[in-house]
């Protein structure tokens, strides 16, 4: 009999911040009961922990950041829709309850979000401990946005490494 493993301990604060933020968005609309929010939060926490399991690199916090990004851009993020299905919310209901443009970055030591394509990036969670191996000089997608660049240049090519 295999024993089910929970999320890695080093992911817990970041996942909790992300889950709390999305659950809070649902709570503010008042269309979801507290019991439904608890079920949704638990399902989202499990889904994120599973999704990030092999894509969490505390020694290189920006590695895998695109994979960990939760995105609603007139298309619902599948992790959110999967968690919402546990409480019977349809895609159309989710579109009514959540912003049509939302980006949520869940990285080791920091969770931040942006509502709207041109909205400000706000930090939800930031670890107070020293971030080992962090390189703030590197221009990640999020850092470029924070510097005021709202879209990549036309000759920009996105690469994915594994």
mmCIF file of C-alpha atoms in Angstrom, residues 39-94:
data_model
loop_
_atom_site.group_PDB
_atom_site.id
_atom_site.type_symbol
_atom_site.label_atom_id
_atom_site.label_comp_id
_atom_site.label_asym_id
_atom_site.label_seq_id
_atom_site.Cartn_x
_atom_site.Cartn_y
_atom_site.Cartn_z
ATOM 1 C CA UNK A 39 -13.756 22.572 -0.189
ATOM 2 C CA UNK A 40 -12.523 24.768 -3.052
ATOM 3 C CA UNK A 41 -9.468 25.877 -1.044
ATOM 4 C CA UNK A 42 -8.565 22.294 -0.162
ATOM 5 C CA UNK A 43 -8.944 21.136 -3.758
ATOM 6 C CA UNK A 44 -6.883 24.066 -5.065
ATOM 7 C CA UNK A 45 -4.167 23.493 -2.444
ATOM 8 C CA UNK A 46 -3.896 19.817 -3.452
ATOM 9 C CA UNK A 47 -3.917 20.619 -7.176
ATOM 10 C CA UNK A 48 -1.195 23.259 -6.839
ATOM 11 C CA UNK A 49 1.001 21.030 -4.674
ATOM 12 C CA UNK A 50 0.719 18.225 -7.212
ATOM 13 C CA UNK A 51 1.260 20.569 -10.172
ATOM 14 C CA UNK A 52 4.354 22.182 -8.623
ATOM 15 C CA UNK A 53 5.826 18.978 -7.175
ATOM 16 C CA UNK A 54 8.599 18.637 -9.761
ATOM 17 C CA UNK A 55 8.787 22.326 -10.666
ATOM 18 C CA UNK A 56 9.836 23.928 -7.376
ATOM 19 C CA UNK A 57 13.447 25.094 -7.148
ATOM 20 C CA UNK A 58 14.171 27.132 -3.996
ATOM 21 C CA UNK A 59 17.835 27.402 -5.010
ATOM 22 C CA UNK A 60 16.761 28.968 -8.357
ATOM 23 C CA UNK A 61 13.422 30.675 -7.590
ATOM 24 C CA UNK A 62 12.740 31.858 -11.152
ATOM 25 C CA UNK A 63 13.348 28.463 -12.752
ATOM 26 C CA UNK A 64 9.967 27.054 -13.763
ATOM 27 C CA UNK A 65 8.117 30.302 -13.064
ATOM 28 C CA UNK A 66 6.153 30.087 -16.327
ATOM 29 C CA UNK A 67 4.958 26.602 -15.413
ATOM 30 C CA UNK A 68 3.819 27.792 -11.974
ATOM 31 C CA UNK A 69 1.988 30.869 -13.286
ATOM 32 C CA UNK A 70 -1.787 30.777 -12.851
ATOM 33 C CA UNK A 71 -3.411 32.676 -15.670
ATOM 34 C CA UNK A 72 -6.889 33.792 -16.592
ATOM 35 C CA UNK A 73 -6.838 35.649 -19.898
ATOM 36 C CA UNK A 74 -10.370 35.228 -21.212
ATOM 37 C CA UNK A 75 -9.534 31.524 -20.840
ATOM 38 C CA UNK A 76 -9.837 29.886 -17.433
ATOM 39 C CA UNK A 77 -6.747 28.333 -15.871
ATOM 40 C CA UNK A 78 -7.364 24.552 -15.759
ATOM 41 C CA UNK A 79 -6.160 24.237 -12.151
ATOM 42 C CA UNK A 80 -8.736 26.768 -10.963
ATOM 43 C CA UNK A 81 -11.537 25.215 -13.007
ATOM 44 C CA UNK A 82 -10.659 21.745 -11.664
ATOM 45 C CA UNK A 83 -10.826 22.982 -8.055
ATOM 46 C CA UNK A 84 -14.075 24.840 -8.773
ATOM 47 C CA UNK A 85 -15.651 21.682 -10.169
ATOM 48 C CA UNK A 86 -15.410 20.197 -6.649
ATOM 49 C CA UNK A 87 -18.051 22.696 -5.517
ATOM 50 C CA UNK A 88 -20.162 22.591 -8.656
ATOM 51 C CA UNK A 89 -19.089 25.917 -10.173
ATOM 52 C CA UNK A 90 -19.306 25.951 -13.954
ATOM 53 C CA UNK A 91 -16.904 27.797 -16.227
ATOM 54 C CA UNK A 92 -19.498 30.487 -16.901
ATOM 55 C CA UNK A 93 -19.951 31.016 -13.149
ATOM 56 C CA UNK A 94 -16.177 31.248 -12.670
#
